[in-house]
Amino acid sequence: MGAHRSILLLTLLLGLSIGKKSTAQLNFDLEVDVVLDTVLYDGLGEIPAGQRRYRLYAVLPDEDFLVLGLAADAASVPEIPGFGFNADCGCYNYTSDLVPNGYNSGASVVGAFIGIDEELAYDTWWTTHISQATPGVTVFEPPGTFPAGFNSCGQEVTQGALLVTAADPVHNTVTDGRVLIGQITTCSNFEFTACVAMQPGLGEDVDLLHGWIRSSGGFLHTHGESHAHGDGGD
């Protein structure tokens, strides 16, 4: 079953590229901007006081690059590392009668529900480009990416993806040379891992760029690591 899902993911990933060769490769060092978006000094509903909402953005290596999205494949060679959050103090996972299991993908968030319950805006999730379901934008999520009971606050996706096609109009909305890939509401200490599939312009190969960032004491310190060669650096 794992090998079957691996083939499906690789087929999807390469199919989303319009490249002539479509050969996946792992490259060194993905730059990710972690932006402190909001501090809930007084808390909000079930969200404890002092929690902070961060947004994560994958930085484009060049203005011609397209971000397809997050990908993970434990069965591929070389392995595409998983994506996930790890927060010492936990993080906020939204649930309600409307959304009993919460959201693990920001692309699935129903914007109208935020108007009904403001806490939903502080949910923890992964995405590509968008923070809620957006007409005209299609995010592909292979079956099993987020298994039943998946907890974005501590579990890692090892087989799955959140991807858009290279032809999706969402690429025309990219600003500041970066693309939204995740959100977490937590205390100031957390870490994450993520692999992002990028395409250097139409007609080129798919690149899988990996990066990770650790926050400590409210100060964000960036690291890079290459899983293809086992190297790393600060």
mmCIF file of the C-alpha atoms, coordinates in Angstrom:
data_MODEL
# 
_entry.id   MODEL 
# 
loop_
_atom_site.group_PDB 
_atom_site.id 
_atom_site.type_symbol 
_atom_site.label_atom_id 
_atom_site.label_alt_id 
_atom_site.label_comp_id 
_atom_site.label_asym_id 
_atom_site.label_entity_id 
_atom_site.label_seq_id 
_atom_site.pdbx_PDB_ins_code 
_atom_site.Cartn_x 
_atom_site.Cartn_y 
_atom_site.Cartn_z 
_atom_site.occupancy 
_atom_site.B_iso_or_equiv 
_atom_site.pdbx_formal_charge 
_atom_site.auth_seq_id 
_atom_site.auth_comp_id 
_atom_site.auth_asym_id 
_atom_site.auth_atom_id 
_atom_site.pdbx_PDB_model_num 
ATOM 1   C CA . MET A 1 1   ? 0.000   0.000  0.000   1.00 0.00 ? 1   MET A CA 1 
ATOM 2   C CA . GLY A 1 2   ? 2.839   2.400  0.890   1.00 0.00 ? 2   GLY A CA 1 
ATOM 3   C CA . ALA A 1 3   ? 4.579   1.804  -2.433  1.00 0.00 ? 3   ALA A CA 1 
ATOM 4   C CA . HIS A 1 4   ? 1.293   2.319  -4.285  1.00 0.00 ? 4   HIS A CA 1 
ATOM 5   C CA . ARG A 1 5   ? 0.695   5.655  -2.551  1.00 0.00 ? 5   ARG A CA 1 
ATOM 6   C CA . SER A 1 6   ? 4.288   6.648  -3.288  1.00 0.00 ? 6   SER A CA 1 
ATOM 7   C CA . ILE A 1 7   ? 3.791   6.059  -7.015  1.00 0.00 ? 7   ILE A CA 1 
ATOM 8   C CA . LEU A 1 8   ? 0.526   8.009  -6.951  1.00 0.00 ? 8   LEU A CA 1 
ATOM 9   C CA . LEU A 1 9   ? 2.198   10.949 -5.218  1.00 0.00 ? 9   LEU A CA 1 
ATOM 10  C CA . LEU A 1 10  ? 5.157   11.020 -7.585  1.00 0.00 ? 10  LEU A CA 1 
ATOM 11  C CA . THR A 1 11  ? 2.812   10.809 -10.566 1.00 0.00 ? 11  THR A CA 1 
ATOM 12  C CA . LEU A 1 12  ? 0.745   13.679 -9.185  1.00 0.00 ? 12  LEU A CA 1 
ATOM 13  C CA . LEU A 1 13  ? 3.786   15.782 -8.400  1.00 0.00 ? 13  LEU A CA 1 
ATOM 14  C CA . LEU A 1 14  ? 5.370   15.346 -11.793 1.00 0.00 ? 14  LEU A CA 1 
ATOM 15  C CA . GLY A 1 15  ? 2.026   15.686 -13.539 1.00 0.00 ? 15  GLY A CA 1 
ATOM 16  C CA . LEU A 1 16  ? 1.514   19.103 -11.982 1.00 0.00 ? 16  LEU A CA 1 
ATOM 17  C CA . SER A 1 17  ? 4.689   20.268 -13.694 1.00 0.00 ? 17  SER A CA 1 
ATOM 18  C CA . ILE A 1 18  ? 4.538   21.144 -17.371 1.00 0.00 ? 18  ILE A CA 1 
ATOM 19  C CA . GLY A 1 19  ? 8.243   20.429 -17.740 1.00 0.00 ? 19  GLY A CA 1 
ATOM 20  C CA . LYS A 1 20  ? 9.689   18.362 -20.564 1.00 0.00 ? 20  LYS A CA 1 
ATOM 21  C CA . LYS A 1 21  ? 11.879  16.171 -18.343 1.00 0.00 ? 21  LYS A CA 1 
ATOM 22  C CA . SER A 1 22  ? 9.970   16.310 -15.018 1.00 0.00 ? 22  SER A CA 1 
ATOM 23  C CA . THR A 1 23  ? 12.736  14.844 -12.872 1.00 0.00 ? 23  THR A CA 1 
ATOM 24  C CA . ALA A 1 24  ? 12.415  15.448 -9.135  1.00 0.00 ? 24  ALA A CA 1 
ATOM 25  C CA . GLN A 1 25  ? 15.528  16.318 -7.179  1.00 0.00 ? 25  GLN A CA 1 
ATOM 26  C CA . LEU A 1 26  ? 16.301  17.496 -3.661  1.00 0.00 ? 26  LEU A CA 1 
ATOM 27  C CA . ASN A 1 27  ? 18.179  20.770 -3.434  1.00 0.00 ? 27  ASN A CA 1 
ATOM 28  C CA . PHE A 1 28  ? 19.904  22.477 -0.550  1.00 0.00 ? 28  PHE A CA 1 
ATOM 29  C CA . ASP A 1 29  ? 18.268  25.015 1.721   1.00 0.00 ? 29  ASP A CA 1 
ATOM 30  C CA . LEU A 1 30  ? 14.746  26.348 1.480   1.00 0.00 ? 30  LEU A CA 1 
ATOM 31  C CA . GLU A 1 31  ? 14.377  29.858 2.856   1.00 0.00 ? 31  GLU A CA 1 
ATOM 32  C CA . VAL A 1 32  ? 11.218  30.292 4.938   1.00 0.00 ? 32  VAL A CA 1 
ATOM 33  C CA . ASP A 1 33  ? 9.948   33.546 6.436   1.00 0.00 ? 33  ASP A CA 1 
ATOM 34  C CA . VAL A 1 34  ? 8.200   33.092 9.780   1.00 0.00 ? 34  VAL A CA 1 
ATOM 35  C CA . VAL A 1 35  ? 6.006   36.098 10.497  1.00 0.00 ? 35  VAL A CA 1 
ATOM 36  C CA . LEU A 1 36  ? 4.527   36.846 13.923  1.00 0.00 ? 36  LEU A CA 1 
ATOM 37  C CA . ASP A 1 37  ? 1.039   37.855 12.866  1.00 0.00 ? 37  ASP A CA 1 
ATOM 38  C CA . THR A 1 38  ? -0.922  38.385 16.112  1.00 0.00 ? 38  THR A CA 1 
ATOM 39  C CA . VAL A 1 39  ? -0.396  38.184 19.873  1.00 0.00 ? 39  VAL A CA 1 
ATOM 40  C CA . LEU A 1 40  ? -3.555  37.287 21.834  1.00 0.00 ? 40  LEU A CA 1 
ATOM 41  C CA . TYR A 1 41  ? -2.658  39.077 25.044  1.00 0.00 ? 41  TYR A CA 1 
ATOM 42  C CA . ASP A 1 42  ? -6.107  38.421 26.535  1.00 0.00 ? 42  ASP A CA 1 
ATOM 43  C CA . GLY A 1 43  ? -6.765  35.121 24.801  1.00 0.00 ? 43  GLY A CA 1 
ATOM 44  C CA . LEU A 1 44  ? -9.823  34.397 22.676  1.00 0.00 ? 44  LEU A CA 1 
ATOM 45  C CA . GLY A 1 45  ? -12.503 31.874 23.577  1.00 0.00 ? 45  GLY A CA 1 
ATOM 46  C CA . GLU A 1 46  ? -10.652 28.603 24.177  1.00 0.00 ? 46  GLU A CA 1 
ATOM 47  C CA . ILE A 1 47  ? -7.310  30.044 23.021  1.00 0.00 ? 47  ILE A CA 1 
ATOM 48  C CA . PRO A 1 48  ? -5.111  30.800 26.074  1.00 0.00 ? 48  PRO A CA 1 
ATOM 49  C CA . ALA A 1 49  ? -3.880  34.326 26.763  1.00 0.00 ? 49  ALA A CA 1 
ATOM 50  C CA . GLY A 1 50  ? -0.435  35.009 25.342  1.00 0.00 ? 50  GLY A CA 1 
ATOM 51  C CA . GLN A 1 51  ? -0.757  32.655 22.371  1.00 0.00 ? 51  GLN A CA 1 
ATOM 52  C CA . ARG A 1 52  ? 0.749   33.911 19.130  1.00 0.00 ? 52  ARG A CA 1 
ATOM 53  C CA . ARG A 1 53  ? -0.262  33.299 15.546  1.00 0.00 ? 53  ARG A CA 1 
ATOM 54  C CA . TYR A 1 54  ? 2.607   32.782 13.116  1.00 0.00 ? 54  TYR A CA 1 
ATOM 55  C CA . ARG A 1 55  ? 2.440   32.445 9.348   1.00 0.00 ? 55  ARG A CA 1 
ATOM 56  C CA . LEU A 1 56  ? 5.072   30.610 7.312   1.00 0.00 ? 56  LEU A CA 1 
ATOM 57  C CA . TYR A 1 57  ? 6.070   31.685 3.814   1.00 0.00 ? 57  TYR A CA 1 
ATOM 58  C CA . ALA A 1 58  ? 8.313   29.833 1.350   1.00 0.00 ? 58  ALA A CA 1 
ATOM 59  C CA . VAL A 1 59  ? 10.646  32.313 -0.299  1.00 0.00 ? 59  VAL A CA 1 
ATOM 60  C CA . LEU A 1 60  ? 11.115  32.019 -4.064  1.00 0.00 ? 60  LEU A CA 1 
ATOM 61  C CA . PRO A 1 61  ? 14.789  31.556 -5.049  1.00 0.00 ? 61  PRO A CA 1 
ATOM 62  C CA . ASP A 1 62  ? 14.084  33.673 -8.132  1.00 0.00 ? 62  ASP A CA 1 
ATOM 63  C CA . GLU A 1 63  ? 11.095  35.634 -9.399  1.00 0.00 ? 63  GLU A CA 1 
ATOM 64  C CA . ASP A 1 64  ? 10.561  33.125 -12.214 1.00 0.00 ? 64  ASP A CA 1 
ATOM 65  C CA . PHE A 1 65  ? 9.994   30.209 -9.817  1.00 0.00 ? 65  PHE A CA 1 
ATOM 66  C CA . LEU A 1 66  ? 6.538   28.773 -9.176  1.00 0.00 ? 66  LEU A CA 1 
ATOM 67  C CA . VAL A 1 67  ? 5.608   27.224 -5.822  1.00 0.00 ? 67  VAL A CA 1 
ATOM 68  C CA . LEU A 1 68  ? 3.521   24.102 -6.377  1.00 0.00 ? 68  LEU A CA 1 
ATOM 69  C CA . GLY A 1 69  ? 3.256   23.232 -2.692  1.00 0.00 ? 69  GLY A CA 1 
ATOM 70  C CA . LEU A 1 70  ? 4.205   20.891 0.121   1.00 0.00 ? 70  LEU A CA 1 
ATOM 71  C CA . ALA A 1 71  ? 5.162   17.281 -0.536  1.00 0.00 ? 71  ALA A CA 1 
ATOM 72  C CA . ALA A 1 72  ? 6.342   14.274 1.509   1.00 0.00 ? 72  ALA A CA 1 
ATOM 73  C CA . ASP A 1 73  ? 7.175   10.739 0.405   1.00 0.00 ? 73  ASP A CA 1 
ATOM 74  C CA . ALA A 1 74  ? 8.874   8.349  2.818   1.00 0.00 ? 74  ALA A CA 1 
ATOM 75  C CA . ALA A 1 75  ? 9.030   5.617  0.167   1.00 0.00 ? 75  ALA A CA 1 
ATOM 76  C CA . SER A 1 76  ? 10.714  7.590  -2.624  1.00 0.00 ? 76  SER A CA 1 
ATOM 77  C CA . VAL A 1 77  ? 14.435  7.476  -3.449  1.00 0.00 ? 77  VAL A CA 1 
ATOM 78  C CA . PRO A 1 78  ? 15.750  9.837  -2.308  1.00 0.00 ? 78  PRO A CA 1 
ATOM 79  C CA . GLU A 1 79  ? 13.189  10.246 0.456   1.00 0.00 ? 79  GLU A CA 1 
ATOM 80  C CA . ILE A 1 80  ? 11.154  13.452 0.422   1.00 0.00 ? 80  ILE A CA 1 
ATOM 81  C CA . PRO A 1 81  ? 11.100  14.374 4.144   1.00 0.00 ? 81  PRO A CA 1 
ATOM 82  C CA . GLY A 1 82  ? 7.771   14.941 5.889   1.00 0.00 ? 82  GLY A CA 1 
ATOM 83  C CA . PHE A 1 83  ? 6.201   18.221 6.945   1.00 0.00 ? 83  PHE A CA 1 
ATOM 84  C CA . GLY A 1 84  ? 4.919   18.987 10.418  1.00 0.00 ? 84  GLY A CA 1 
ATOM 85  C CA . PHE A 1 85  ? 4.957   21.244 13.470  1.00 0.00 ? 85  PHE A CA 1 
ATOM 86  C CA . ASN A 1 86  ? 6.375   20.571 16.909  1.00 0.00 ? 86  ASN A CA 1 
ATOM 87  C CA . ALA A 1 87  ? 5.544   23.062 19.675  1.00 0.00 ? 87  ALA A CA 1 
ATOM 88  C CA . ASP A 1 88  ? 6.752   22.624 23.242  1.00 0.00 ? 88  ASP A CA 1 
ATOM 89  C CA . CYS A 1 89  ? 3.592   24.176 24.651  1.00 0.00 ? 89  CYS A CA 1 
ATOM 90  C CA . GLY A 1 90  ? 1.240   22.638 22.079  1.00 0.00 ? 90  GLY A CA 1 
ATOM 91  C CA . CYS A 1 91  ? -0.768  24.676 19.608  1.00 0.00 ? 91  CYS A CA 1 
ATOM 92  C CA . TYR A 1 92  ? -4.351  25.584 18.873  1.00 0.00 ? 92  TYR A CA 1 
ATOM 93  C CA . ASN A 1 93  ? -6.447  23.115 16.886  1.00 0.00 ? 93  ASN A CA 1 
ATOM 94  C CA . TYR A 1 94  ? -9.899  24.471 16.136  1.00 0.00 ? 94  TYR A CA 1 
ATOM 95  C CA . THR A 1 95  ? -12.965 22.237 16.536  1.00 0.00 ? 95  THR A CA 1 
ATOM 96  C CA . SER A 1 96  ? -16.674 23.049 16.656  1.00 0.00 ? 96  SER A CA 1 
ATOM 97  C CA . ASP A 1 97  ? -20.083 21.636 15.837  1.00 0.00 ? 97  ASP A CA 1 
ATOM 98  C CA . LEU A 1 98  ? -19.621 23.018 12.318  1.00 0.00 ? 98  LEU A CA 1 
ATOM 99  C CA . VAL A 1 99  ? -16.101 21.589 11.973  1.00 0.00 ? 99  VAL A CA 1 
ATOM 100 C CA . PRO A 1 100 ? -15.877 18.670 14.451  1.00 0.00 ? 100 PRO A CA 1 
ATOM 101 C CA . ASN A 1 101 ? -12.428 17.533 13.285  1.00 0.00 ? 101 ASN A CA 1 
ATOM 102 C CA . GLY A 1 102 ? -10.948 20.954 12.605  1.00 0.00 ? 102 GLY A CA 1 
ATOM 103 C CA . TYR A 1 103 ? -8.861  21.754 9.531   1.00 0.00 ? 103 TYR A CA 1 
ATOM 104 C CA . ASN A 1 104 ? -5.401  20.443 8.684   1.00 0.00 ? 104 ASN A CA 1 
ATOM 105 C CA . SER A 1 105 ? -5.354  22.230 5.315   1.00 0.00 ? 105 SER A CA 1 
ATOM 106 C CA . GLY A 1 106 ? -5.846  25.975 5.135   1.00 0.00 ? 106 GLY A CA 1 
ATOM 107 C CA . ALA A 1 107 ? -7.148  25.477 1.601   1.00 0.00 ? 107 ALA A CA 1 
ATOM 108 C CA . SER A 1 108 ? -10.185 23.724 3.104   1.00 0.00 ? 108 SER A CA 1 
ATOM 109 C CA . VAL A 1 109 ? -11.145 26.492 5.543   1.00 0.00 ? 109 VAL A CA 1 
ATOM 110 C CA . VAL A 1 110 ? -14.595 27.895 4.818   1.00 0.00 ? 110 VAL A CA 1 
ATOM 111 C CA . GLY A 1 111 ? -14.218 31.656 5.042   1.00 0.00 ? 111 GLY A CA 1 
ATOM 112 C CA . ALA A 1 112 ? -17.864 32.216 5.992   1.00 0.00 ? 112 ALA A CA 1 
ATOM 113 C CA . PHE A 1 113 ? -17.337 30.153 9.150   1.00 0.00 ? 113 PHE A CA 1 
ATOM 114 C CA . ILE A 1 114 ? -14.725 32.660 10.385  1.00 0.00 ? 114 ILE A CA 1 
ATOM 115 C CA . GLY A 1 115 ? -17.471 35.274 10.485  1.00 0.00 ? 115 GLY A CA 1 
ATOM 116 C CA . ILE A 1 116 ? -19.456 32.958 12.735  1.00 0.00 ? 116 ILE A CA 1 
ATOM 117 C CA . ASP A 1 117 ? -16.570 31.954 15.013  1.00 0.00 ? 117 ASP A CA 1 
ATOM 118 C CA . GLU A 1 118 ? -13.457 34.154 15.115  1.00 0.00 ? 118 GLU A CA 1 
ATOM 119 C CA . GLU A 1 119 ? -11.400 31.384 16.755  1.00 0.00 ? 119 GLU A CA 1 
ATOM 120 C CA . LEU A 1 120 ? -11.276 29.559 13.417  1.00 0.00 ? 120 LEU A CA 1 
ATOM 121 C CA . ALA A 1 121 ? -8.948  32.283 12.111  1.00 0.00 ? 121 ALA A CA 1 
ATOM 122 C CA . TYR A 1 122 ? -6.307  31.022 14.587  1.00 0.00 ? 122 TYR A CA 1 
ATOM 123 C CA . ASP A 1 123 ? -6.423  27.336 13.647  1.00 0.00 ? 123 ASP A CA 1 
ATOM 124 C CA . THR A 1 124 ? -3.146  25.507 12.922  1.00 0.00 ? 124 THR A CA 1 
ATOM 125 C CA . TRP A 1 125 ? -2.775  24.157 9.393   1.00 0.00 ? 125 TRP A CA 1 
ATOM 126 C CA . TRP A 1 126 ? -0.615  23.641 6.293   1.00 0.00 ? 126 TRP A CA 1 
ATOM 127 C CA . THR A 1 127 ? -1.409  24.952 2.826   1.00 0.00 ? 127 THR A CA 1 
ATOM 128 C CA . THR A 1 128 ? -0.103  26.177 -0.497  1.00 0.00 ? 128 THR A CA 1 
ATOM 129 C CA . HIS A 1 129 ? -0.757  29.822 -1.386  1.00 0.00 ? 129 HIS A CA 1 
ATOM 130 C CA . ILE A 1 130 ? -4.202  30.266 0.228   1.00 0.00 ? 130 ILE A CA 1 
ATOM 131 C CA . SER A 1 131 ? -5.531  30.561 3.791   1.00 0.00 ? 131 SER A CA 1 
ATOM 132 C CA . GLN A 1 132 ? -9.072  29.485 2.929   1.00 0.00 ? 132 GLN A CA 1 
ATOM 133 C CA . ALA A 1 133 ? -11.017 27.867 0.106   1.00 0.00 ? 133 ALA A CA 1 
ATOM 134 C CA . THR A 1 134 ? -10.770 30.249 -2.858  1.00 0.00 ? 134 THR A CA 1 
ATOM 135 C CA . PRO A 1 135 ? -12.905 30.107 -6.026  1.00 0.00 ? 135 PRO A CA 1 
ATOM 136 C CA . GLY A 1 136 ? -10.784 29.327 -9.079  1.00 0.00 ? 136 GLY A CA 1 
ATOM 137 C CA . VAL A 1 137 ? -7.905  27.824 -7.073  1.00 0.00 ? 137 VAL A CA 1 
ATOM 138 C CA . THR A 1 138 ? -7.656  24.022 -6.908  1.00 0.00 ? 138 THR A CA 1 
ATOM 139 C CA . VAL A 1 139 ? -5.392  22.470 -4.267  1.00 0.00 ? 139 VAL A CA 1 
ATOM 140 C CA . PHE A 1 140 ? -4.751  18.757 -4.770  1.00 0.00 ? 140 PHE A CA 1 
ATOM 141 C CA . GLU A 1 141 ? -4.562  16.670 -1.582  1.00 0.00 ? 141 GLU A CA 1 
ATOM 142 C CA . PRO A 1 142 ? -3.785  12.975 -2.229  1.00 0.00 ? 142 PRO A CA 1 
ATOM 143 C CA . PRO A 1 143 ? -5.851  10.526 -0.136  1.00 0.00 ? 143 PRO A CA 1 
ATOM 144 C CA . GLY A 1 144 ? -4.236  9.783  3.203   1.00 0.00 ? 144 GLY A CA 1 
ATOM 145 C CA . THR A 1 145 ? -2.267  13.029 3.440   1.00 0.00 ? 145 THR A CA 1 
ATOM 146 C CA . PHE A 1 146 ? -4.014  13.758 6.733   1.00 0.00 ? 146 PHE A CA 1 
ATOM 147 C CA . PRO A 1 147 ? -5.227  10.420 8.186   1.00 0.00 ? 147 PRO A CA 1 
ATOM 148 C CA . ALA A 1 148 ? -8.259  10.295 10.485  1.00 0.00 ? 148 ALA A CA 1 
ATOM 149 C CA . GLY A 1 149 ? -7.359  11.802 13.844  1.00 0.00 ? 149 GLY A CA 1 
ATOM 150 C CA . PHE A 1 150 ? -4.306  13.637 12.480  1.00 0.00 ? 150 PHE A CA 1 
ATOM 151 C CA . ASN A 1 151 ? -3.104  16.361 14.861  1.00 0.00 ? 151 ASN A CA 1 
ATOM 152 C CA . SER A 1 152 ? -1.310  19.284 13.199  1.00 0.00 ? 152 SER A CA 1 
ATOM 153 C CA . CYS A 1 153 ? 0.182   20.291 16.544  1.00 0.00 ? 153 CYS A CA 1 
ATOM 154 C CA . GLY A 1 154 ? 2.529   17.336 16.826  1.00 0.00 ? 154 GLY A CA 1 
ATOM 155 C CA . GLN A 1 155 ? 2.205   14.881 13.951  1.00 0.00 ? 155 GLN A CA 1 
ATOM 156 C CA . GLU A 1 156 ? 4.113   14.883 10.684  1.00 0.00 ? 156 GLU A CA 1 
ATOM 157 C CA . VAL A 1 157 ? 2.844   14.103 7.195   1.00 0.00 ? 157 VAL A CA 1 
ATOM 158 C CA . THR A 1 158 ? 5.188   11.455 5.797   1.00 0.00 ? 158 THR A CA 1 
ATOM 159 C CA . GLN A 1 159 ? 3.170   10.507 2.712   1.00 0.00 ? 159 GLN A CA 1 
ATOM 160 C CA . GLY A 1 160 ? 1.111   13.192 1.023   1.00 0.00 ? 160 GLY A CA 1 
ATOM 161 C CA . ALA A 1 161 ? 0.999   16.679 -0.432  1.00 0.00 ? 161 ALA A CA 1 
ATOM 162 C CA . LEU A 1 162 ? -0.846  19.953 -0.881  1.00 0.00 ? 162 LEU A CA 1 
ATOM 163 C CA . LEU A 1 163 ? -0.211  21.089 -4.455  1.00 0.00 ? 163 LEU A CA 1 
ATOM 164 C CA . VAL A 1 164 ? -1.483  23.387 -7.192  1.00 0.00 ? 164 VAL A CA 1 
ATOM 165 C CA . THR A 1 165 ? -0.717  23.058 -10.891 1.00 0.00 ? 165 THR A CA 1 
ATOM 166 C CA . ALA A 1 166 ? 1.845   25.247 -12.622 1.00 0.00 ? 166 ALA A CA 1 
ATOM 167 C CA . ALA A 1 167 ? -1.049  26.679 -14.665 1.00 0.00 ? 167 ALA A CA 1 
ATOM 168 C CA . ASP A 1 168 ? -3.186  27.653 -11.656 1.00 0.00 ? 168 ASP A CA 1 
ATOM 169 C CA . PRO A 1 169 ? -4.044  31.385 -11.689 1.00 0.00 ? 169 PRO A CA 1 
ATOM 170 C CA . VAL A 1 170 ? -3.037  31.624 -8.002  1.00 0.00 ? 170 VAL A CA 1 
ATOM 171 C CA . HIS A 1 171 ? 0.583   32.105 -9.163  1.00 0.00 ? 171 HIS A CA 1 
ATOM 172 C CA . ASN A 1 172 ? -0.436  35.522 -10.486 1.00 0.00 ? 172 ASN A CA 1 
ATOM 173 C CA . THR A 1 173 ? -1.321  36.633 -6.952  1.00 0.00 ? 173 THR A CA 1 
ATOM 174 C CA . VAL A 1 174 ? 2.150   36.032 -5.451  1.00 0.00 ? 174 VAL A CA 1 
ATOM 175 C CA . THR A 1 175 ? 3.607   39.165 -3.849  1.00 0.00 ? 175 THR A CA 1 
ATOM 176 C CA . ASP A 1 176 ? 6.870   39.976 -2.071  1.00 0.00 ? 176 ASP A CA 1 
ATOM 177 C CA . GLY A 1 177 ? 8.518   36.916 -3.623  1.00 0.00 ? 177 GLY A CA 1 
ATOM 178 C CA . ARG A 1 178 ? 7.052   34.458 -1.139  1.00 0.00 ? 178 ARG A CA 1 
ATOM 179 C CA . VAL A 1 179 ? 4.136   32.028 -0.800  1.00 0.00 ? 179 VAL A CA 1 
ATOM 180 C CA . LEU A 1 180 ? 2.075   31.056 2.254   1.00 0.00 ? 180 LEU A CA 1 
ATOM 181 C CA . ILE A 1 181 ? 2.633   27.422 3.315   1.00 0.00 ? 181 ILE A CA 1 
ATOM 182 C CA . GLY A 1 182 ? 1.394   27.227 6.903   1.00 0.00 ? 182 GLY A CA 1 
ATOM 183 C CA . GLN A 1 183 ? -0.016  28.771 10.054  1.00 0.00 ? 183 GLN A CA 1 
ATOM 184 C CA . ILE A 1 184 ? 0.427   27.920 13.730  1.00 0.00 ? 184 ILE A CA 1 
ATOM 185 C CA . THR A 1 185 ? -1.021  29.470 16.887  1.00 0.00 ? 185 THR A CA 1 
ATOM 186 C CA . THR A 1 186 ? 1.141   28.605 19.869  1.00 0.00 ? 186 THR A CA 1 
ATOM 187 C CA . CYS A 1 187 ? 3.548   30.057 22.416  1.00 0.00 ? 187 CYS A CA 1 
ATOM 188 C CA . SER A 1 188 ? 6.813   31.547 21.126  1.00 0.00 ? 188 SER A CA 1 
ATOM 189 C CA . ASN A 1 189 ? 8.727   28.235 20.955  1.00 0.00 ? 189 ASN A CA 1 
ATOM 190 C CA . PHE A 1 190 ? 8.103   25.885 18.048  1.00 0.00 ? 190 PHE A CA 1 
ATOM 191 C CA . GLU A 1 191 ? 9.846   24.153 15.180  1.00 0.00 ? 191 GLU A CA 1 
ATOM 192 C CA . PHE A 1 192 ? 8.788   22.648 11.880  1.00 0.00 ? 192 PHE A CA 1 
ATOM 193 C CA . THR A 1 193 ? 10.001  20.706 8.879   1.00 0.00 ? 193 THR A CA 1 
ATOM 194 C CA . ALA A 1 194 ? 8.761   21.141 5.324   1.00 0.00 ? 194 ALA A CA 1 
ATOM 195 C CA . CYS A 1 195 ? 9.570   20.203 1.738   1.00 0.00 ? 195 CYS A CA 1 
ATOM 196 C CA . VAL A 1 196 ? 8.222   22.476 -0.973  1.00 0.00 ? 196 VAL A CA 1 
ATOM 197 C CA . ALA A 1 197 ? 7.953   21.573 -4.647  1.00 0.00 ? 197 ALA A CA 1 
ATOM 198 C CA . MET A 1 198 ? 8.990   24.467 -6.870  1.00 0.00 ? 198 MET A CA 1 
ATOM 199 C CA . GLN A 1 199 ? 9.170   24.798 -10.613 1.00 0.00 ? 199 GLN A CA 1 
ATOM 200 C CA . PRO A 1 200 ? 11.681  27.265 -12.102 1.00 0.00 ? 200 PRO A CA 1 
ATOM 201 C CA . GLY A 1 201 ? 9.326   28.612 -14.748 1.00 0.00 ? 201 GLY A CA 1 
ATOM 202 C CA . LEU A 1 202 ? 7.152   26.779 -17.261 1.00 0.00 ? 202 LEU A CA 1 
ATOM 203 C CA . GLY A 1 203 ? 8.903   24.068 -19.251 1.00 0.00 ? 203 GLY A CA 1 
ATOM 204 C CA . GLU A 1 204 ? 11.463  23.308 -16.551 1.00 0.00 ? 204 GLU A CA 1 
ATOM 205 C CA . ASP A 1 205 ? 12.017  20.510 -14.022 1.00 0.00 ? 205 ASP A CA 1 
ATOM 206 C CA . VAL A 1 206 ? 10.453  20.197 -10.597 1.00 0.00 ? 206 VAL A CA 1 
ATOM 207 C CA . ASP A 1 207 ? 12.729  21.071 -7.686  1.00 0.00 ? 207 ASP A CA 1 
ATOM 208 C CA . LEU A 1 208 ? 12.042  19.859 -4.166  1.00 0.00 ? 208 LEU A CA 1 
ATOM 209 C CA . LEU A 1 209 ? 13.479  22.361 -1.728  1.00 0.00 ? 209 LEU A CA 1 
ATOM 210 C CA . HIS A 1 210 ? 13.784  21.528 1.953   1.00 0.00 ? 210 HIS A CA 1 
ATOM 211 C CA . GLY A 1 211 ? 14.212  23.837 4.896   1.00 0.00 ? 211 GLY A CA 1 
ATOM 212 C CA . TRP A 1 212 ? 13.552  24.054 8.596   1.00 0.00 ? 212 TRP A CA 1 
ATOM 213 C CA . ILE A 1 213 ? 13.392  26.791 11.169  1.00 0.00 ? 213 ILE A CA 1 
ATOM 214 C CA . ARG A 1 214 ? 13.488  26.640 14.944  1.00 0.00 ? 214 ARG A CA 1 
ATOM 215 C CA . SER A 1 215 ? 12.178  29.402 17.176  1.00 0.00 ? 215 SER A CA 1 
ATOM 216 C CA . SER A 1 216 ? 13.603  29.719 20.664  1.00 0.00 ? 216 SER A CA 1 
ATOM 217 C CA . GLY A 1 217 ? 12.665  32.264 23.284  1.00 0.00 ? 217 GLY A CA 1 
ATOM 218 C CA . GLY A 1 218 ? 10.729  34.281 20.751  1.00 0.00 ? 218 GLY A CA 1 
ATOM 219 C CA . PHE A 1 219 ? 13.840  34.713 18.568  1.00 0.00 ? 219 PHE A CA 1 
ATOM 220 C CA . LEU A 1 220 ? 13.663  33.014 15.191  1.00 0.00 ? 220 LEU A CA 1 
ATOM 221 C CA . HIS A 1 221 ? 16.910  31.453 14.041  1.00 0.00 ? 221 HIS A CA 1 
ATOM 222 C CA . THR A 1 222 ? 17.120  29.999 10.536  1.00 0.00 ? 222 THR A CA 1 
ATOM 223 C CA . HIS A 1 223 ? 18.803  26.722 9.614   1.00 0.00 ? 223 HIS A CA 1 
ATOM 224 C CA . GLY A 1 224 ? 19.127  24.768 6.374   1.00 0.00 ? 224 GLY A CA 1 
ATOM 225 C CA . GLU A 1 225 ? 19.612  21.065 5.816   1.00 0.00 ? 225 GLU A CA 1 
ATOM 226 C CA . SER A 1 226 ? 20.052  18.890 2.740   1.00 0.00 ? 226 SER A CA 1 
ATOM 227 C CA . HIS A 1 227 ? 18.461  15.463 3.106   1.00 0.00 ? 227 HIS A CA 1 
ATOM 228 C CA . ALA A 1 228 ? 19.845  14.461 -0.271  1.00 0.00 ? 228 ALA A CA 1 
ATOM 229 C CA . HIS A 1 229 ? 23.435  14.537 0.968   1.00 0.00 ? 229 HIS A CA 1 
ATOM 230 C CA . GLY A 1 230 ? 23.035  14.457 4.744   1.00 0.00 ? 230 GLY A CA 1 
ATOM 231 C CA . ASP A 1 231 ? 24.691  17.833 5.121   1.00 0.00 ? 231 ASP A CA 1 
ATOM 232 C CA . GLY A 1 232 ? 23.473  20.749 7.175   1.00 0.00 ? 232 GLY A CA 1 
ATOM 233 C CA . GLY A 1 233 ? 24.404  24.224 8.183   1.00 0.00 ? 233 GLY A CA 1 
ATOM 234 C CA . ASP A 1 234 ? 23.432  27.248 10.209  1.00 0.00 ? 234 ASP A CA 1 
# 
